[in-house]
Amino acid sequence: MTATLSPTEIVVCSLDRLIPGRGVAALLPDGRQIAVYLLDDGSVHALCNIDPIARAAVMSRGLVGDRGGVPVAISPIGKQAYALDDGRGIDDEAYGLSVFPARVVDGTVLVSTQPAIRHQTSRAAA
């Protein structure tokens, strides 16, 4: 990898380990969990892995889809949808998921350990 990691970034995996439309869980150095998604357009997104309603680490096992033109991650438990760009709850805006900046450099997926958008209902927000 030729790009320099920022002090708040971690290497998650190589891009070829991700399957479009499916999530994978990753552990941050402080023990928080994130869900990382590869979309069909090649973009990579990272959200808190803890479903804020079920309070279970399952978001990486849910589906990725589209609600009214908004790319979403869908909880496998309650089927609530969360926007991949800002983490807001599509079905219930009282709930949301923190969003972690993600990027691909030389085929490697990098994710920030600090959320760009925090939601109070997200356990990985702090």
Coordinates of N, CA and C in Angstrom, one line a residue:
M1 N 0.9 -1.2 0.0 CA 0.0 0.0 0.0 C 0.9 1.2 0.0
T2 N 0.6 2.2 -0.9 CA 1.5 3.3 -1.0 C 0.9 4.5 -0.3
A3 N -0.4 4.6 0.0 CA -1.0 5.7 0.7 C -0.6 5.6 2.1
T4 N -0.6 6.8 2.8 CA -0.3 6.9 4.2 C -1.6 6.8 5.0
L5 N -1.6 6.0 6.0 CA -2.8 5.9 6.9 C -2.8 7.2 7.8
S6 N -4.0 7.7 8.0 CA -4.1 8.8 9.0 C -4.0 8.1 10.4
P7 N -3.7 8.9 11.4 CA -3.6 8.3 12.7 C -4.9 7.7 13.2
T8 N -6.0 8.0 12.6 CA -7.3 7.4 13.1 C -7.9 6.4 12.1
E9 N -7.1 5.9 11.2 CA -7.5 4.9 10.3 C -6.9 3.5 10.6
I10 N -7.7 2.5 10.3 CA -7.2 1.1 10.4 C -7.4 0.4 9.0
V11 N -6.6 -0.6 8.8 CA -6.8 -1.5 7.6 C -7.9 -2.5 8.0
V12 N -8.9 -2.7 7.2 CA -10.0 -3.7 7.5 C -9.7 -5.0 6.8
C13 N -9.5 -4.9 5.5 CA -9.3 -6.1 4.7 C -8.9 -5.6 3.3
S14 N -8.6 -6.6 2.4 CA -8.4 -6.3 1.0 C -9.8 -6.2 0.4
L15 N -9.9 -5.3 -0.6 CA -11.2 -5.1 -1.3 C -11.8 -6.4 -1.8
D16 N -11.0 -7.3 -2.3 CA -11.5 -8.5 -3.0 C -12.0 -9.5 -2.0
R17 N -11.9 -9.2 -0.7 CA -12.6 -10.0 0.4 C -14.0 -9.6 0.6
L18 N -14.5 -8.5 0.1 CA -15.8 -8.0 0.2 C -16.7 -8.4 -0.9
I19 N -17.9 -8.8 -0.6 CA -18.9 -9.2 -1.7 C -19.9 -8.0 -1.8
P20 N -20.1 -7.5 -3.0 CA -21.1 -6.4 -3.2 C -22.5 -6.8 -2.6
G21 N -23.1 -5.9 -1.8 CA -24.4 -6.1 -1.2 C -24.4 -6.9 0.1
R22 N -23.2 -7.3 0.5 CA -23.1 -8.0 1.8 C -22.2 -7.3 2.8
G23 N -22.4 -7.4 4.0 CA -21.6 -6.7 5.0 C -20.6 -7.7 5.7
V24 N -19.6 -7.1 6.3 CA -18.7 -7.8 7.1 C -18.5 -7.0 8.4
A25 N -18.2 -7.7 9.5 CA -18.0 -7.0 10.8 C -16.5 -6.8 10.9
A26 N -16.1 -5.7 11.6 CA -14.7 -5.5 11.9 C -14.7 -4.9 13.3
L27 N -13.6 -5.2 14.0 CA -13.4 -4.7 15.4 C -12.4 -3.6 15.4
L28 N -12.8 -2.5 16.0 CA -12.0 -1.3 16.1 C -11.0 -1.6 17.3
P29 N -9.9 -0.9 17.3 CA -8.9 -1.1 18.4 C -9.5 -0.9 19.8
D30 N -10.5 -0.1 20.0 CA -11.1 0.1 21.3 C -12.2 -0.8 21.6
G31 N -12.4 -1.8 20.7 CA -13.5 -2.8 21.0 C -14.8 -2.6 20.4
R32 N -15.0 -1.4 19.8 CA -16.3 -1.1 19.1 C -16.3 -1.9 17.8
Q33 N -17.6 -2.3 17.4 CA -17.7 -3.0 16.2 C -18.3 -2.2 15.1
I34 N -17.8 -2.4 13.9 CA -18.4 -1.7 12.7 C -18.8 -2.7 11.7
A35 N -19.8 -2.3 10.8 CA -20.2 -3.2 9.7 C -19.7 -2.4 8.4
V36 N -19.0 -3.2 7.6 CA -18.4 -2.6 6.4 C -19.2 -3.2 5.2
Y37 N -19.6 -2.3 4.2 CA -20.4 -2.8 3.1 C -19.7 -2.3 1.8
L38 N -19.7 -3.2 0.8 CA -19.3 -2.8 -0.6 C -20.6 -2.8 -1.4
L39 N -20.8 -1.7 -2.1 CA -22.0 -1.6 -3.0 C -21.6 -2.0 -4.4
D40 N -22.6 -2.2 -5.2 CA -22.4 -2.6 -6.6 C -21.7 -1.5 -7.4
D41 N -21.8 -0.3 -7.0 CA -21.1 0.8 -7.7 C -19.6 0.9 -7.3
G42 N -19.1 0.0 -6.4 CA -17.8 0.0 -5.9 C -17.5 0.9 -4.7
S43 N -18.5 1.6 -4.2 CA -18.3 2.4 -3.0 C -18.3 1.5 -1.8
V44 N -17.5 2.0 -0.7 CA -17.4 1.2 0.5 C -18.0 2.1 1.6
H45 N -18.8 1.5 2.5 CA -19.4 2.3 3.6 C -19.2 1.5 4.9
A46 N -19.1 2.3 6.0 CA -19.0 1.6 7.3 C -20.0 2.3 8.3
L47 N -20.7 1.5 9.0 CA -21.6 1.9 10.1 C -21.4 1.1 11.3
C48 N -22.0 1.6 12.4 CA -21.9 0.9 13.7 C -22.6 -0.5 13.4
N49 N -22.0 -1.5 14.0 CA -22.5 -2.9 13.8 C -23.7 -3.2 14.7
I50 N -23.9 -2.4 15.7 CA -24.9 -2.7 16.8 C -26.3 -2.1 16.3
D51 N -27.2 -3.0 16.1 CA -28.6 -2.6 15.8 C -29.1 -1.8 17.0
P52 N -29.5 -0.6 16.8 CA -29.9 0.2 18.0 C -31.2 -0.2 18.6
I53 N -32.1 -0.9 17.9 CA -33.3 -1.3 18.5 C -33.2 -2.7 19.1
A54 N -32.6 -3.6 18.4 CA -32.4 -5.0 19.0 C -31.2 -5.0 20.0
R55 N -30.3 -4.1 19.9 CA -29.1 -4.0 20.7 C -28.3 -5.3 20.5
A56 N -28.2 -5.7 19.3 CA -27.4 -6.9 19.0 C -26.4 -6.5 17.9
A57 N -25.2 -7.2 17.9 CA -24.2 -6.9 16.8 C -24.5 -7.7 15.6
V58 N -25.5 -7.2 14.8 CA -26.0 -7.9 13.7 C -26.0 -7.2 12.3
M59 N -25.7 -5.9 12.3 CA -25.9 -5.1 11.1 C -25.1 -5.6 10.0
S60 N -24.0 -6.2 10.2 CA -23.1 -6.7 9.1 C -23.8 -8.0 8.5
R61 N -24.7 -8.6 9.2 CA -25.4 -9.7 8.6 C -26.7 -9.4 7.9
G62 N -27.0 -8.1 7.9 CA -28.3 -7.7 7.2 C -28.0 -7.5 5.7
L63 N -29.1 -7.1 5.0 CA -29.0 -6.8 3.6 C -28.7 -5.4 3.3
V64 N -28.2 -5.1 2.1 CA -28.0 -3.8 1.6 C -29.1 -3.6 0.5
G65 N -29.7 -2.4 0.5 CA -30.7 -2.2 -0.5 C -30.9 -0.7 -0.8
D66 N -32.1 -0.4 -1.2 CA -32.4 1.0 -1.6 C -33.8 1.3 -1.2
R67 N -33.9 2.4 -0.5 CA -35.3 2.9 -0.1 C -35.5 4.3 -0.7
G68 N -36.3 4.4 -1.7 CA -36.6 5.7 -2.3 C -35.3 6.4 -2.9
G69 N -34.4 5.6 -3.4 CA -33.2 6.1 -4.0 C -32.1 6.3 -3.0
V70 N -32.3 6.0 -1.7 CA -31.3 6.1 -0.7 C -30.7 4.7 -0.4
P71 N -29.4 4.5 -0.6 CA -28.7 3.2 -0.3 C -28.8 3.0 1.2
V72 N -29.3 1.8 1.6 CA -29.5 1.5 3.0 C -28.9 0.1 3.4
A73 N -28.6 0.0 4.7 CA -28.3 -1.3 5.4 C -29.6 -1.6 6.2
I74 N -30.0 -2.9 6.1 CA -31.2 -3.3 6.7 C -30.9 -4.4 7.8
S75 N -31.4 -4.1 9.0 CA -31.2 -5.0 10.1 C -31.8 -6.4 9.8
P76 N -31.1 -7.4 10.1 CA -31.6 -8.8 9.9 C -32.7 -9.2 10.9
I77 N -32.8 -8.4 12.0 CA -33.7 -8.8 13.1 C -35.1 -8.1 12.9
G78 N -35.1 -6.8 12.9 CA -36.4 -6.1 12.8 C -36.6 -5.5 11.4
K79 N -35.7 -5.7 10.5 CA -35.8 -5.2 9.1 C -35.9 -3.7 9.0
Q80 N -35.4 -2.9 10.1 CA -35.3 -1.5 10.0 C -34.2 -1.1 9.0
A81 N -34.4 -0.1 8.3 CA -33.4 0.4 7.3 C -32.7 1.7 7.8
Y82 N -31.4 1.7 7.6 CA -30.5 2.9 8.0 C -29.8 3.4 6.7
A83 N -29.8 4.7 6.5 CA -29.1 5.2 5.3 C -27.6 5.0 5.5
L84 N -27.0 4.6 4.4 CA -25.5 4.3 4.4 C -24.7 5.6 4.5
D85 N -25.3 6.7 3.9 CA -24.5 8.0 3.9 C -24.5 8.7 5.2
D86 N -25.6 8.7 5.9 CA -25.6 9.5 7.2 C -26.2 8.7 8.4
G87 N -26.5 7.4 8.2 CA -26.9 6.6 9.4 C -28.3 6.8 9.9
R88 N -29.0 7.7 9.3 CA -30.4 8.0 9.9 C -31.3 6.8 9.7
G89 N -32.2 6.6 10.6 CA -33.2 5.6 10.5 C -34.2 6.0 9.4
I90 N -34.4 5.1 8.4 CA -35.4 5.4 7.4 C -36.8 5.1 7.9
D91 N -36.9 4.1 8.6 CA -38.3 3.7 9.1 C -38.6 4.4 10.4
D92 N -37.7 4.8 11.2 CA -37.9 5.5 12.5 C -36.7 6.4 12.7
E93 N -36.9 7.7 12.5 CA -35.7 8.6 12.7 C -35.3 8.8 14.1
A94 N -36.0 8.2 15.1 CA -35.5 8.2 16.5 C -34.3 7.4 16.7
Y95 N -34.0 6.5 15.7 CA -32.9 5.6 15.8 C -31.9 5.9 14.6
G96 N -30.7 5.6 14.9 CA -29.7 5.8 13.8 C -28.4 5.1 14.1
L97 N -27.5 5.0 13.2 CA -26.2 4.3 13.3 C -25.1 5.3 13.0
S98 N -24.1 5.3 13.8 CA -22.9 6.1 13.6 C -22.3 5.7 12.3
V99 N -21.7 6.7 11.5 CA -21.1 6.4 10.2 C -19.6 6.7 10.3
F100 N -18.8 5.8 9.9 CA -17.4 5.9 9.9 C -16.8 6.0 8.5
P101 N -16.0 7.1 8.3 CA -15.5 7.3 6.9 C -14.7 6.0 6.5
A102 N -14.9 5.6 5.2 CA -14.2 4.5 4.6 C -13.7 4.8 3.3
R103 N -12.6 4.2 2.9 CA -12.0 4.5 1.6 C -11.2 3.2 1.2
V104 N -10.9 3.2 -0.1 CA -10.1 2.1 -0.7 C -8.9 2.7 -1.3
V105 N -7.7 2.2 -0.9 CA -6.4 2.6 -1.4 C -5.7 1.4 -1.8
D106 N -5.3 1.4 -3.1 CA -4.5 0.3 -3.7 C -5.1 -1.1 -3.3
G107 N -6.5 -1.2 -3.4 CA -7.2 -2.4 -3.2 C -7.3 -2.8 -1.7
T108 N -7.0 -1.9 -0.8 CA -7.1 -2.1 0.6 C -8.2 -1.2 1.2
V109 N -9.1 -1.8 2.0 CA -10.2 -1.0 2.7 C -9.7 -0.4 4.0
L110 N -9.8 0.9 4.1 CA -9.4 1.6 5.3 C -10.7 2.3 5.9
V111 N -10.8 2.2 7.2 CA -11.9 2.8 7.9 C -11.4 3.7 9.0
S112 N -12.0 4.8 9.2 CA -11.6 5.7 10.4 C -12.1 5.1 11.7
T113 N -11.4 5.2 12.7 CA -11.8 4.8 14.0 C -12.7 5.8 14.7
Q114 N -12.8 7.0 14.1 CA -13.7 8.0 14.6 C -14.9 8.3 13.7
P115 N -16.1 8.2 14.2 CA -17.3 8.4 13.4 C -17.3 9.8 12.9
A116 N -17.7 10.0 11.6 CA -18.0 11.3 11.0 C -19.3 11.8 11.4
I117 N -20.3 10.9 11.6 CA -21.6 11.2 12.0 C -21.9 10.3 13.2
R118 N -22.4 10.9 14.3 CA -22.7 10.1 15.5 C -24.2 10.2 15.8
H119 N -24.7 9.1 16.1 CA -26.1 9.0 16.5 C -26.2 8.5 18.0
Q120 N -27.0 9.2 18.8 CA -27.1 8.9 20.2 C -27.6 7.4 20.4
T121 N -28.3 6.9 19.5 CA -28.9 5.6 19.7 C -27.9 4.5 19.3
S122 N -26.7 4.9 18.8 CA -25.7 4.0 18.3 C -24.7 3.7 19.4
R123 N -24.5 2.5 19.7 CA -23.5 2.1 20.8 C -22.1 2.4 20.4
A124 N -21.8 2.5 19.1 CA -20.4 2.8 18.7 C -20.2 4.3 18.5
A125 N -21.1 5.1 19.0 CA -21.0 6.6 18.8 C -19.9 7.2 19.7
A126 N -19.7 6.7 20.9 CA -18.8 7.3 21.8 C -17.3 7.2 21.4

